[in-house]
mmCIF file of C-alpha atoms in Angstrom:
data_model
loop_
_atom_site.group_PDB
_atom_site.id
_atom_site.type_symbol
_atom_site.label_atom_id
_atom_site.label_comp_id
_atom_site.label_asym_id
_atom_site.label_seq_id
_atom_site.Cartn_x
_atom_site.Cartn_y
_atom_site.Cartn_z
ATOM 1 C CA MET A 1 -0.423 4.751 -12.847
ATOM 2 C CA HIS A 2 -0.641 1.726 -9.370
ATOM 3 C CA SER A 3 3.009 0.088 -8.873
ATOM 4 C CA LEU A 4 2.620 -2.975 -10.765
ATOM 5 C CA ILE A 5 3.865 -6.676 -8.606
ATOM 6 C CA LEU A 6 4.867 -9.405 -9.530
ATOM 7 C CA ILE A 7 3.706 -11.814 -7.991
ATOM 8 C CA ALA A 8 5.894 -15.383 -8.690
ATOM 9 C CA ASP A 9 4.334 -18.920 -6.935
ATOM 10 C CA ASP A 10 4.829 -22.239 -7.114
ATOM 11 C CA ALA A 11 0.801 -23.042 -6.788
ATOM 12 C CA PRO A 12 -1.464 -20.305 -7.802
ATOM 13 C CA GLU A 13 -3.929 -21.520 -5.367
ATOM 14 C CA MET A 14 -1.824 -20.460 -2.636
ATOM 15 C CA SER A 15 -1.570 -17.110 -4.748
ATOM 16 C CA SER A 16 -5.484 -16.019 -5.226
ATOM 17 C CA THR A 17 -5.995 -14.294 -1.744
ATOM 18 C CA LEU A 18 -3.309 -12.758 -2.141
ATOM 19 C CA ASP A 19 -4.043 -11.714 -5.638
ATOM 20 C CA THR A 20 -7.189 -10.397 -4.324
ATOM 21 C CA CYS A 21 -6.175 -8.467 -1.666
ATOM 22 C CA LEU A 22 -3.966 -6.210 -3.507
ATOM 23 C CA THR A 23 -5.873 -5.546 -7.146
ATOM 24 C CA ARG A 24 -8.211 -4.708 -3.732
ATOM 25 C CA ASN A 25 -5.435 -2.087 -2.377
ATOM 26 C CA GLY A 26 -4.981 -0.320 -6.252
ATOM 27 C CA PHE A 27 -2.184 -2.500 -6.806
ATOM 28 C CA ARG A 28 -1.711 -3.921 -10.270
ATOM 29 C CA THR A 29 -0.105 -8.048 -10.954
ATOM 30 C CA PHE A 30 1.041 -10.214 -12.969
ATOM 31 C CA GLN A 31 1.390 -13.690 -11.347
ATOM 32 C CA THR A 32 3.660 -16.388 -12.359
ATOM 33 C CA ASN A 33 5.417 -19.369 -11.521
ATOM 34 C CA ALA A 34 8.232 -19.294 -9.501
ATOM 35 C CA SER A 35 10.639 -20.652 -11.724
ATOM 36 C CA GLN A 36 13.353 -19.934 -13.633
ATOM 37 C CA ALA A 37 11.996 -18.665 -16.278
ATOM 38 C CA MET A 38 10.545 -15.561 -14.331
ATOM 39 C CA LEU A 39 14.420 -14.329 -15.000
ATOM 40 C CA ALA A 40 12.906 -13.411 -18.038
ATOM 41 C CA THR A 41 9.638 -11.985 -17.231
ATOM 42 C CA GLN A 42 10.740 -9.629 -14.425
ATOM 43 C CA LEU A 43 13.780 -7.783 -16.977
ATOM 44 C CA ASN A 44 10.185 -7.648 -19.455
ATOM 45 C CA LEU A 45 7.499 -6.067 -17.081
ATOM 46 C CA LYS A 46 10.260 -4.246 -15.041
ATOM 47 C CA PRO A 47 7.634 -4.343 -12.214
ATOM 48 C CA ASP A 48 7.695 -2.418 -9.232
ATOM 49 C CA LEU A 49 7.747 -4.688 -5.884
ATOM 50 C CA ILE A 50 8.367 -8.936 -6.155
ATOM 51 C CA ILE A 51 6.534 -11.062 -4.385
ATOM 52 C CA LEU A 52 8.264 -15.502 -4.383
ATOM 53 C CA ASP A 53 5.140 -16.828 -2.989
ATOM 54 C CA VAL A 54 6.732 -19.979 -2.168
ATOM 55 C CA ARG A 55 5.927 -23.653 0.121
ATOM 56 C CA GLU A 56 9.273 -24.183 1.014
ATOM 57 C CA LEU A 57 12.362 -22.120 0.124
ATOM 58 C CA ARG A 58 14.527 -25.109 -1.831
ATOM 59 C CA ALA A 59 17.814 -24.525 -3.943
ATOM 60 C CA ASP A 60 16.053 -23.405 -6.716
ATOM 61 C CA THR A 61 14.067 -21.297 -5.409
ATOM 62 C CA LEU A 62 17.427 -19.744 -3.533
ATOM 63 C CA GLU A 63 19.389 -19.746 -6.717
ATOM 64 C CA THR A 64 16.501 -17.357 -8.954
ATOM 65 C CA LEU A 65 16.316 -15.055 -5.504
ATOM 66 C CA VAL A 66 21.001 -15.034 -5.461
ATOM 67 C CA LYS A 67 20.510 -13.989 -9.507
ATOM 68 C CA LEU A 68 16.549 -11.445 -9.909
ATOM 69 C CA ARG A 69 19.118 -9.208 -6.535
ATOM 70 C CA ARG A 70 22.363 -10.060 -8.644
ATOM 71 C CA GLN A 71 20.237 -7.793 -12.247
ATOM 72 C CA SER A 72 18.256 -5.903 -10.177
ATOM 73 C CA ASP A 73 17.929 -3.673 -7.058
ATOM 74 C CA THR A 74 13.427 -4.641 -7.136
ATOM 75 C CA PRO A 75 12.846 -5.186 -3.770
ATOM 76 C CA ILE A 76 11.656 -8.499 -3.357
ATOM 77 C CA VAL A 77 9.881 -9.988 -0.673
ATOM 78 C CA VAL A 78 9.506 -14.079 0.234
ATOM 79 C CA MET A 79 6.534 -15.502 1.403
ATOM 80 C CA SER A 80 7.023 -18.758 3.106
ATOM 81 C CA ALA A 81 4.153 -21.206 6.207
ATOM 82 C CA CYS A 82 7.525 -21.690 7.221
ATOM 83 C CA ASP A 83 7.650 -19.271 10.193
ATOM 84 C CA LEU A 84 11.183 -20.559 10.672
ATOM 85 C CA ASP A 85 14.494 -18.089 11.566
ATOM 86 C CA GLY A 86 17.060 -20.335 10.109
ATOM 87 C CA GLU A 87 14.596 -19.637 6.387
ATOM 88 C CA ARG A 88 14.387 -16.242 7.782
ATOM 89 C CA LEU A 89 18.221 -15.803 7.117
ATOM 90 C CA ARG A 90 18.475 -18.124 4.396
ATOM 91 C CA ALA A 91 15.953 -15.488 2.419
ATOM 92 C CA LEU A 92 17.277 -12.313 3.451
ATOM 93 C CA HIS A 93 21.028 -13.654 2.671
ATOM 94 C CA ALA A 94 20.300 -14.704 -0.509
ATOM 95 C CA GLY A 95 18.929 -10.839 -1.684
ATOM 96 C CA ALA A 96 15.231 -10.450 -0.597
ATOM 97 C CA ASP A 97 14.564 -7.112 1.887
ATOM 98 C CA ASP A 98 11.126 -9.111 3.925
ATOM 99 C CA TYR A 99 10.374 -12.373 4.632
ATOM 100 C CA ILE A 100 6.554 -12.755 5.018
ATOM 101 C CA VAL A 101 4.863 -16.242 6.718
ATOM 102 C CA ARG A 102 1.432 -17.260 5.626
ATOM 103 C CA PRO A 103 -1.207 -17.165 6.671
ATOM 104 C CA PHE A 104 -0.720 -12.796 7.045
ATOM 105 C CA ASN A 105 -2.258 -9.706 8.190
ATOM 106 C CA PRO A 106 -3.992 -8.483 4.645
ATOM 107 C CA ASP A 107 -3.487 -4.829 6.356
ATOM 108 C CA VAL A 108 0.314 -6.007 7.351
ATOM 109 C CA VAL A 109 1.218 -6.989 4.494
ATOM 110 C CA VAL A 110 0.087 -3.944 2.009
ATOM 111 C CA ALA A 111 1.651 -1.379 4.686
ATOM 112 C CA ARG A 112 4.985 -3.940 4.753
ATOM 113 C CA LEU A 113 5.277 -3.211 0.671
ATOM 114 C CA LEU A 114 4.137 0.422 0.850
ATOM 115 C CA THR A 115 6.868 0.967 2.699
ATOM 116 C CA MET A 116 8.873 -0.602 0.144
ATOM 117 C CA LEU A 117 7.742 0.881 -2.588
ATOM 118 C CA ARG A 118 8.014 4.797 -0.990
ATOM 119 C CA ARG A 119 12.078 3.568 -0.021
ATOM 120 C CA SER A 120 12.880 1.977 -2.868
ATOM 121 C CA GLY A 121 10.683 5.783 -4.876
ATOM 122 C CA ALA A 122 8.322 3.961 -6.735
ATOM 123 C CA LEU A 123 5.692 5.126 -4.738
ATOM 124 C CA ALA A 124 7.370 8.282 -6.841
ATOM 125 C CA PRO A 125 4.167 11.645 -4.432
ATOM 126 C CA GLU A 126 2.020 12.460 -6.451
ATOM 127 C CA ARG A 127 1.099 16.493 -6.037
ATOM 128 C CA ARG A 128 -2.004 16.748 -6.797
ATOM 129 C CA LEU A 129 -4.516 13.858 -5.108
ATOM 130 C CA ARG A 130 -8.341 14.178 -6.398
ATOM 131 C CA VAL A 131 -10.323 12.284 -5.163
ATOM 132 C CA GLY A 132 -14.352 13.137 -6.133
ATOM 133 C CA ALA A 133 -14.230 16.588 -5.454
ATOM 134 C CA LEU A 134 -12.227 16.932 -3.330
ATOM 135 C CA GLU A 135 -8.506 18.491 -4.224
ATOM 136 C CA VAL A 136 -5.238 17.625 -1.887
ATOM 137 C CA ASP A 137 -2.130 19.776 -2.771
ATOM 138 C CA THR A 138 1.444 17.579 -1.274
ATOM 139 C CA GLU A 139 3.251 21.217 -2.352
ATOM 140 C CA SER A 140 2.011 23.376 -0.578
ATOM 141 C CA TYR A 141 -0.552 21.576 1.884
ATOM 142 C CA ARG A 142 -3.976 22.720 0.516
ATOM 143 C CA VAL A 143 -7.351 20.991 0.572
ATOM 144 C CA CYS A 144 -9.321 21.845 -1.427
ATOM 145 C CA VAL A 145 -13.442 21.424 -2.816
ATOM 146 C CA ARG A 146 -13.605 22.086 -6.311
ATOM 147 C CA THR A 147 -17.562 22.645 -8.491
ATOM 148 C CA SER A 148 -18.412 23.340 -11.606
ATOM 149 C CA SER A 149 -19.425 27.442 -9.160
ATOM 150 C CA GLY A 150 -15.025 27.758 -8.005
ATOM 151 C CA GLU A 151 -12.414 26.100 -5.668
ATOM 152 C CA THR A 152 -12.929 26.301 -2.019
ATOM 153 C CA PRO A 153 -10.181 26.105 -0.063
ATOM 154 C CA VAL A 154 -10.880 24.282 2.989
ATOM 155 C CA ALA A 155 -8.336 25.350 6.501
ATOM 156 C CA VAL A 156 -7.234 22.377 7.346
ATOM 157 C CA THR A 157 -4.925 20.813 10.650
ATOM 158 C CA LEU A 158 -1.030 18.910 9.624
ATOM 159 C CA VAL A 159 -2.347 16.398 11.149
ATOM 160 C CA GLU A 160 -5.789 16.753 9.329
ATOM 161 C CA PHE A 161 -3.612 17.158 5.586
ATOM 162 C CA ARG A 162 -1.795 13.629 6.336
ATOM 163 C CA LEU A 163 -4.470 11.872 6.888
ATOM 164 C CA LEU A 164 -6.495 13.199 3.851
ATOM 165 C CA ALA A 165 -3.393 12.936 2.113
ATOM 166 C CA HIS A 166 -2.566 9.614 2.370
ATOM 167 C CA MET A 167 -6.147 8.530 2.611
ATOM 168 C CA ALA A 168 -6.286 10.171 -0.792
ATOM 169 C CA ARG A 169 -3.447 8.040 -3.032
ATOM 170 C CA LEU A 170 -4.903 5.149 -2.205
ATOM 171 C CA PRO A 171 -9.659 6.362 -2.362
ATOM 172 C CA ASN A 172 -11.552 3.483 -1.820
ATOM 173 C CA ARG A 173 -9.340 1.376 0.286
ATOM 174 C CA ALA A 174 -10.873 1.440 3.974
ATOM 175 C CA PHE A 175 -7.915 2.736 6.215
ATOM 176 C CA THR A 176 -7.733 1.175 9.484
ATOM 177 C CA ARG A 177 -7.053 3.610 13.072
ATOM 178 C CA ILE A 178 -4.079 2.300 13.637
ATOM 179 C CA GLU A 179 -3.111 2.780 10.497
ATOM 180 C CA LEU A 180 -3.875 5.687 10.201
ATOM 181 C CA LEU A 181 -1.936 6.693 13.472
ATOM 182 C CA ASP A 182 1.254 5.060 12.559
ATOM 183 C CA ALA A 183 1.348 6.306 8.627
ATOM 184 C CA CYS A 184 -0.170 10.111 10.322
ATOM 185 C CA MET A 185 0.539 10.830 13.548
ATOM 186 C CA ALA A 186 3.440 8.628 15.041
ATOM 187 C CA ASP A 187 5.245 11.672 15.475
ATOM 188 C CA VAL A 188 2.721 12.750 18.471
ATOM 189 C CA SER A 189 1.440 11.099 21.540
ATOM 190 C CA ALA A 190 -1.997 9.404 19.847
ATOM 191 C CA SER A 191 -4.383 7.462 20.343
ATOM 192 C CA THR A 192 -7.254 5.369 18.153
ATOM 193 C CA ARG A 193 -9.498 7.886 19.328
ATOM 194 C CA THR A 194 -7.867 10.927 18.782
ATOM 195 C CA VAL A 195 -7.997 9.968 14.993
ATOM 196 C CA ASP A 196 -11.849 10.233 15.437
ATOM 197 C CA SER A 197 -11.531 12.754 17.142
ATOM 198 C CA HIS A 198 -9.505 14.399 13.467
ATOM 199 C CA MET A 199 -12.236 12.341 10.901
ATOM 200 C CA THR A 200 -15.253 13.916 13.044
ATOM 201 C CA ARG A 201 -13.266 17.720 12.185
ATOM 202 C CA LEU A 202 -12.458 17.123 9.304
ATOM 203 C CA ARG A 203 -16.221 15.372 7.900
ATOM 204 C CA LYS A 204 -18.259 18.605 9.794
ATOM 205 C CA LYS A 205 -15.497 20.343 7.602
ATOM 206 C CA LEU A 206 -15.596 19.219 4.282
ATOM 207 C CA MET A 207 -19.618 18.576 4.396
ATOM 208 C CA ALA A 208 -19.515 22.834 5.351
ATOM 209 C CA GLU A 209 -18.382 23.310 2.215
ATOM 210 C CA GLY A 210 -21.203 20.380 0.190
ATOM 211 C CA VAL A 211 -18.988 17.535 -0.141
ATOM 212 C CA SER A 212 -20.259 14.603 2.871
ATOM 213 C CA ASP A 213 -19.463 12.026 0.276
ATOM 214 C CA ILE A 214 -16.649 11.548 0.490
ATOM 215 C CA LEU A 215 -15.372 10.196 3.467
ATOM 216 C CA GLU A 216 -16.582 6.936 5.371
ATOM 217 C CA SER A 217 -17.105 5.214 8.081
ATOM 218 C CA VAL A 218 -16.717 1.981 8.134
ATOM 219 C CA HIS A 219 -17.746 -0.347 10.539
ATOM 220 C CA GLY A 220 -15.084 -2.416 12.038
ATOM 221 C CA VAL A 221 -12.414 -1.794 10.436
ATOM 222 C CA GLY A 222 -11.114 2.387 10.155
ATOM 223 C CA TYR A 223 -12.023 5.288 7.082
ATOM 224 C CA ARG A 224 -11.727 5.829 2.752
ATOM 225 C CA LEU A 225 -11.919 8.316 0.536
ATOM 226 C CA GLN A 226 -14.960 7.305 -0.961
ATOM 227 C CA LYS A 227 -14.144 8.115 -5.164
ATOM 228 C CA SER A 228 -18.100 8.047 -6.370
ATOM 229 C CA GLY A 229 -18.370 6.850 -10.146
#
């Protein structure tokens, strides 16, 4: 089950783009009003992360933020159009874990949310990740193709394994080359061209086992693992 994100906003029209961005990337969302009433909602829903999407940090918003932090260690992100250090500091001192300025880059927002969810333990790693016929075992570091005739191991390098595991956690989502570079090759000297080279080799290995429709290039973006059906 994908992480549940509670979006508390003071203007629903502002959060429609955010909600679309999150659901497209595999998150479940629930929207409510950015008021004291959200405190009870938060307790009932038990979301994995809360986004406080507001035009400005009013006194009542800060009060809500303080109360949320007192009663829960759920990660809280404040999103606002105000790009002032003073506002950032007010939000962080009141209990926010991050402050994101509108307009935002969807890929950057998703990456930051995933980082917070991993740190909080909300993204419990799955041992076996499956996308179509492809299976990635995150404990044994094995990759295989499962068909009606049985299981065929696929020999991959450590970086290739990381790339497959990273994309398999969010099937159908397009990852940029920069995202993949940061997530899977931060400990090596590499460039976006290196990502392309690894993907070319991975595609050849998968095609050799009869899997030609899972690893896709997304023009102008990067790559994804396409889950059919």
